[in-house]
mmCIF file of C-alpha atoms in Angstrom:
data_model
loop_
_atom_site.group_PDB
_atom_site.id
_atom_site.type_symbol
_atom_site.label_atom_id
_atom_site.label_comp_id
_atom_site.label_asym_id
_atom_site.label_seq_id
_atom_site.Cartn_x
_atom_site.Cartn_y
_atom_site.Cartn_z
ATOM 1 C CA MET A 1 114.799 134.883 103.498
ATOM 2 C CA ILE A 2 115.586 131.224 104.171
ATOM 3 C CA PRO A 3 115.105 128.680 101.366
ATOM 4 C CA ILE A 4 113.021 125.581 102.040
ATOM 5 C CA SER A 5 116.060 123.446 101.202
ATOM 6 C CA ALA A 6 117.785 124.829 104.319
ATOM 7 C CA LEU A 7 114.888 123.557 106.433
ATOM 8 C CA TRP A 8 114.647 119.964 105.215
ATOM 9 C CA LEU A 9 115.713 118.475 108.557
ATOM 10 C CA PRO A 10 113.035 120.190 110.702
ATOM 11 C CA ILE A 11 110.488 119.403 107.969
ATOM 12 C CA LEU A 12 111.250 115.680 108.096
ATOM 13 C CA LEU A 13 111.776 115.429 111.859
ATOM 14 C CA SER A 14 108.587 117.340 112.662
ATOM 15 C CA ALA A 15 106.651 115.161 110.173
ATOM 16 C CA LEU A 16 108.037 112.038 111.837
ATOM 17 C CA ALA A 17 107.229 113.354 115.332
ATOM 18 C CA VAL A 18 103.661 114.226 114.310
ATOM 19 C CA TRP A 19 103.262 110.848 112.594
ATOM 20 C CA ILE A 20 104.334 109.057 115.792
ATOM 21 C CA ALA A 21 102.155 111.295 117.989
ATOM 22 C CA SER A 22 99.172 110.697 115.703
ATOM 23 C CA ALA A 23 99.723 106.934 115.861
ATOM 24 C CA ILE A 24 99.787 107.126 119.658
ATOM 25 C CA VAL A 25 96.657 109.288 119.737
ATOM 26 C CA TRP A 26 94.695 106.860 117.572
ATOM 27 C CA THR A 27 96.019 103.515 118.834
ATOM 28 C CA VAL A 28 96.953 103.964 122.485
ATOM 29 C CA LEU A 29 94.989 106.836 124.024
ATOM 30 C CA PRO A 30 91.373 106.008 124.948
ATOM 31 C CA HIS A 31 89.626 109.255 123.953
ATOM 32 C CA ARG A 32 88.936 108.215 120.320
ATOM 33 C CA GLN A 33 87.950 104.596 120.977
ATOM 34 C CA LYS A 34 84.223 105.233 121.433
ATOM 35 C CA GLU A 35 83.878 107.803 118.690
ATOM 36 C CA PHE A 36 82.245 105.429 116.218
ATOM 37 C CA LYS A 37 79.119 103.458 117.037
ATOM 38 C CA GLN A 38 77.692 100.245 115.688
ATOM 39 C CA LEU A 39 74.620 100.585 113.502
ATOM 40 C CA PRO A 40 71.425 98.985 114.700
ATOM 41 C CA ASP A 41 70.929 95.725 112.779
ATOM 42 C CA GLU A 42 74.314 96.052 111.123
ATOM 43 C CA ASP A 43 73.843 92.966 108.940
ATOM 44 C CA ALA A 44 70.648 94.366 107.378
ATOM 45 C CA VAL A 45 72.350 97.717 106.730
ATOM 46 C CA ARG A 46 75.339 95.925 105.158
ATOM 47 C CA ARG A 47 73.006 93.951 102.866
ATOM 48 C CA ALA A 48 71.151 97.135 101.851
ATOM 49 C CA LEU A 49 74.374 99.007 101.073
ATOM 50 C CA LYS A 50 76.300 96.120 99.489
ATOM 51 C CA GLY A 51 78.194 97.072 96.366
ATOM 52 C CA GLY A 52 78.098 100.802 96.952
ATOM 53 C CA SER A 53 81.149 102.937 97.498
ATOM 54 C CA GLY A 54 81.275 106.711 97.600
ATOM 55 C CA GLU A 55 79.555 109.440 99.582
ATOM 56 C CA TYR A 56 75.804 109.471 100.028
ATOM 57 C CA MET A 57 73.135 111.706 101.541
ATOM 58 C CA ILE A 58 69.965 110.523 103.199
ATOM 59 C CA PRO A 59 67.447 111.680 102.194
ATOM 60 C CA PHE A 60 68.775 112.653 98.780
ATOM 61 C CA ALA A 61 67.274 115.518 96.775
ATOM 62 C CA GLY A 62 69.566 115.594 93.738
ATOM 63 C CA SER A 63 69.029 119.260 92.897
ATOM 64 C CA HIS A 64 68.292 122.589 94.518
ATOM 65 C CA ALA A 65 64.741 122.500 93.174
ATOM 66 C CA ALA A 66 64.167 118.952 94.474
ATOM 67 C CA GLY A 67 65.330 120.173 97.892
ATOM 68 C CA LYS A 68 62.100 122.208 98.090
ATOM 69 C CA ASP A 69 59.845 119.264 97.217
ATOM 70 C CA PRO A 70 57.332 118.556 100.022
ATOM 71 C CA GLU A 71 58.114 114.833 99.951
ATOM 72 C CA PHE A 72 61.834 115.517 100.422
ATOM 73 C CA LEU A 73 61.113 117.986 103.238
ATOM 74 C CA ARG A 74 58.836 115.424 104.916
ATOM 75 C CA LYS A 75 61.643 112.848 104.820
ATOM 76 C CA CYS A 76 64.039 115.399 106.351
ATOM 77 C CA GLU A 77 61.640 116.176 109.183
ATOM 78 C CA GLU A 78 60.870 112.497 109.727
ATOM 79 C CA GLY A 79 64.539 111.445 109.762
ATOM 80 C CA PRO A 80 66.979 109.965 109.804
ATOM 81 C CA THR A 81 69.111 112.463 107.941
ATOM 82 C CA GLY A 82 72.803 112.138 107.379
ATOM 83 C CA PHE A 83 75.839 111.534 105.269
ATOM 84 C CA VAL A 84 77.342 108.126 104.632
ATOM 85 C CA ARG A 85 80.814 107.361 103.310
ATOM 86 C CA LEU A 86 81.293 103.820 102.035
ATOM 87 C CA LEU A 87 84.658 102.386 101.083
ATOM 88 C CA ALA A 88 85.175 99.785 98.400
ATOM 89 C CA PRO A 89 85.232 96.264 99.842
ATOM 90 C CA LYS A 90 88.736 95.249 100.872
ATOM 91 C CA ARG A 91 90.672 93.724 103.715
ATOM 92 C CA PRO A 92 91.722 96.349 106.285
ATOM 93 C CA ALA A 93 95.297 97.506 105.685
ATOM 94 C CA MET A 94 97.277 100.230 107.433
ATOM 95 C CA GLY A 95 100.318 100.596 105.161
ATOM 96 C CA LYS A 96 98.946 102.934 102.505
ATOM 97 C CA PRO A 97 97.031 105.255 104.880
ATOM 98 C CA MET A 98 100.060 105.512 107.163
ATOM 99 C CA ALA A 99 102.330 106.377 104.229
ATOM 100 C CA LEU A 100 99.823 108.946 102.959
ATOM 101 C CA SER A 101 99.487 110.514 106.417
ATOM 102 C CA PHE A 102 103.266 110.860 106.679
ATOM 103 C CA THR A 103 103.264 112.479 103.230
ATOM 104 C CA PHE A 104 100.587 114.909 104.441
ATOM 105 C CA TYR A 105 102.709 115.800 107.491
ATOM 106 C CA VAL A 106 105.677 116.469 105.192
ATOM 107 C CA VAL A 107 103.487 118.737 103.028
ATOM 108 C CA VAL A 108 102.433 120.635 106.169
ATOM 109 C CA GLY A 109 106.128 120.900 107.122
ATOM 110 C CA VAL A 110 107.023 122.266 103.686
ATOM 111 C CA THR A 111 104.194 124.807 103.942
ATOM 112 C CA VAL A 112 105.368 125.844 107.411
ATOM 113 C CA ALA A 113 108.956 126.110 106.156
ATOM 114 C CA TYR A 114 107.916 128.195 103.160
ATOM 115 C CA LEU A 115 106.015 130.729 105.248
ATOM 116 C CA ALA A 116 108.515 130.860 108.103
ATOM 117 C CA GLY A 117 111.418 131.166 105.671
ATOM 118 C CA ARG A 118 109.755 134.258 104.202
ATOM 119 C CA VAL A 119 108.866 136.030 107.457
ATOM 120 C CA LEU A 120 111.656 135.022 109.852
ATOM 121 C CA ALA A 121 115.323 135.872 109.487
ATOM 122 C CA PRO A 122 118.236 133.576 110.226
ATOM 123 C CA GLY A 123 119.088 133.737 113.907
ATOM 124 C CA THR A 124 115.508 134.460 115.025
ATOM 125 C CA GLU A 125 115.086 133.364 118.631
ATOM 126 C CA TYR A 126 113.502 130.000 119.428
ATOM 127 C CA LEU A 127 110.247 131.318 120.881
ATOM 128 C CA ALA A 128 109.517 133.555 117.881
ATOM 129 C CA VAL A 129 110.159 130.658 115.480
ATOM 130 C CA PHE A 130 108.039 128.354 117.668
ATOM 131 C CA ARG A 131 105.118 130.814 117.677
ATOM 132 C CA VAL A 132 105.029 131.295 113.915
ATOM 133 C CA THR A 133 105.681 127.702 112.865
ATOM 134 C CA GLY A 134 103.540 126.173 115.604
ATOM 135 C CA THR A 135 100.595 128.427 114.747
ATOM 136 C CA VAL A 136 100.789 127.674 111.036
ATOM 137 C CA ALA A 137 101.057 123.926 111.720
ATOM 138 C CA TRP A 138 98.145 124.058 114.190
ATOM 139 C CA ALA A 139 96.011 125.828 111.584
ATOM 140 C CA ALA A 140 96.899 123.204 108.970
ATOM 141 C CA TYR A 141 96.057 120.326 111.294
ATOM 142 C CA PHE A 142 92.856 121.761 112.748
ATOM 143 C CA LEU A 143 90.995 124.395 110.772
ATOM 144 C CA ALA A 144 90.133 122.268 107.741
ATOM 145 C CA ALA A 145 88.140 119.927 110.010
ATOM 146 C CA VAL A 146 85.739 122.578 111.327
ATOM 147 C CA PRO A 147 83.469 122.656 108.229
ATOM 148 C CA ASP A 148 82.794 118.926 108.724
ATOM 149 C CA SER A 149 81.046 119.806 111.992
ATOM 150 C CA ILE A 150 79.352 122.887 110.559
ATOM 151 C CA TRP A 151 77.990 121.331 107.359
ATOM 152 C CA PHE A 152 78.143 117.557 107.660
ATOM 153 C CA GLY A 153 77.125 116.863 111.253
ATOM 154 C CA LYS A 154 80.432 115.548 112.533
ATOM 155 C CA PRO A 155 80.082 115.700 116.313
ATOM 156 C CA TRP A 156 81.622 118.833 117.799
ATOM 157 C CA THR A 157 83.160 116.654 120.495
ATOM 158 C CA SER A 158 85.206 114.940 117.789
ATOM 159 C CA THR A 159 86.285 118.304 116.388
ATOM 160 C CA GLY A 160 87.160 119.432 119.919
ATOM 161 C CA LYS A 161 89.398 116.392 120.359
ATOM 162 C CA LEU A 162 91.090 117.289 117.096
ATOM 163 C CA LEU A 163 91.668 120.814 118.425
ATOM 164 C CA VAL A 164 93.720 119.380 121.300
ATOM 165 C CA GLU A 165 95.536 116.932 119.027
ATOM 166 C CA ALA A 166 96.340 119.726 116.568
ATOM 167 C CA LEU A 167 97.812 121.769 119.433
ATOM 168 C CA ILE A 168 100.122 118.843 120.193
ATOM 169 C CA TYR A 169 101.075 118.461 116.530
ATOM 170 C CA GLY A 170 101.595 122.220 116.163
ATOM 171 C CA ALA A 171 103.784 122.298 119.285
ATOM 172 C CA LEU A 172 105.893 119.412 117.976
ATOM 173 C CA THR A 173 106.305 121.145 114.622
ATOM 174 C CA GLY A 174 107.088 124.502 116.249
ATOM 175 C CA GLY A 175 109.543 122.825 118.607
ATOM 176 C CA PHE A 176 111.559 121.203 115.833
ATOM 177 C CA PHE A 177 111.609 124.355 113.716
ATOM 178 C CA GLY A 178 112.574 126.503 116.703
ATOM 179 C CA TRP A 179 115.311 124.077 117.729
ATOM 180 C CA MET A 180 116.786 123.719 114.239
ATOM 181 C CA TRP A 181 116.258 127.261 112.928
ATOM 182 C CA PRO A 182 119.310 128.464 111.011
ATOM 183 C CA ALA A 183 121.659 130.772 112.913
ATOM 184 C CA THR A 184 122.775 134.102 111.498
ATOM 185 C CA ALA A 185 125.053 133.813 108.514
#
């Protein structure tokens, strides 16, 4: 068994590598740039939604029983249907989300270190460490996003892009853990 404290360097370096790779994916590579679309008559939509923040459903039933109401069902069939997430009004800022994403990558690294430290011995060969840690990291970066496509209509193409990105992030994490895995005592 290897304690998490012995794996702090691969935790931090893999988190930093994933943070940089994620920044490149979202700011430099073109595949995410057309993912969001402009609403028709954006100004009218903004006026209608002004002051609201939170998550909304359209149409909205409010209860299981109301979800069977003929008027609600008519609205669903008529469309549009969807989910809307509105943020509180503020000037766009990247500092806090970037810090929180790095924190998330560290938490993934700690989780990877915990599991790998329990199932892999000191001196385990690089490829075995890479397989275990890379798979766990990939699962952390990808699998939680799948229900958004299943239940909330997120386009499967977006989830597919995340699959590829998560493979990159998992490989970076697995690479750092494999490279820096403790030797035999």
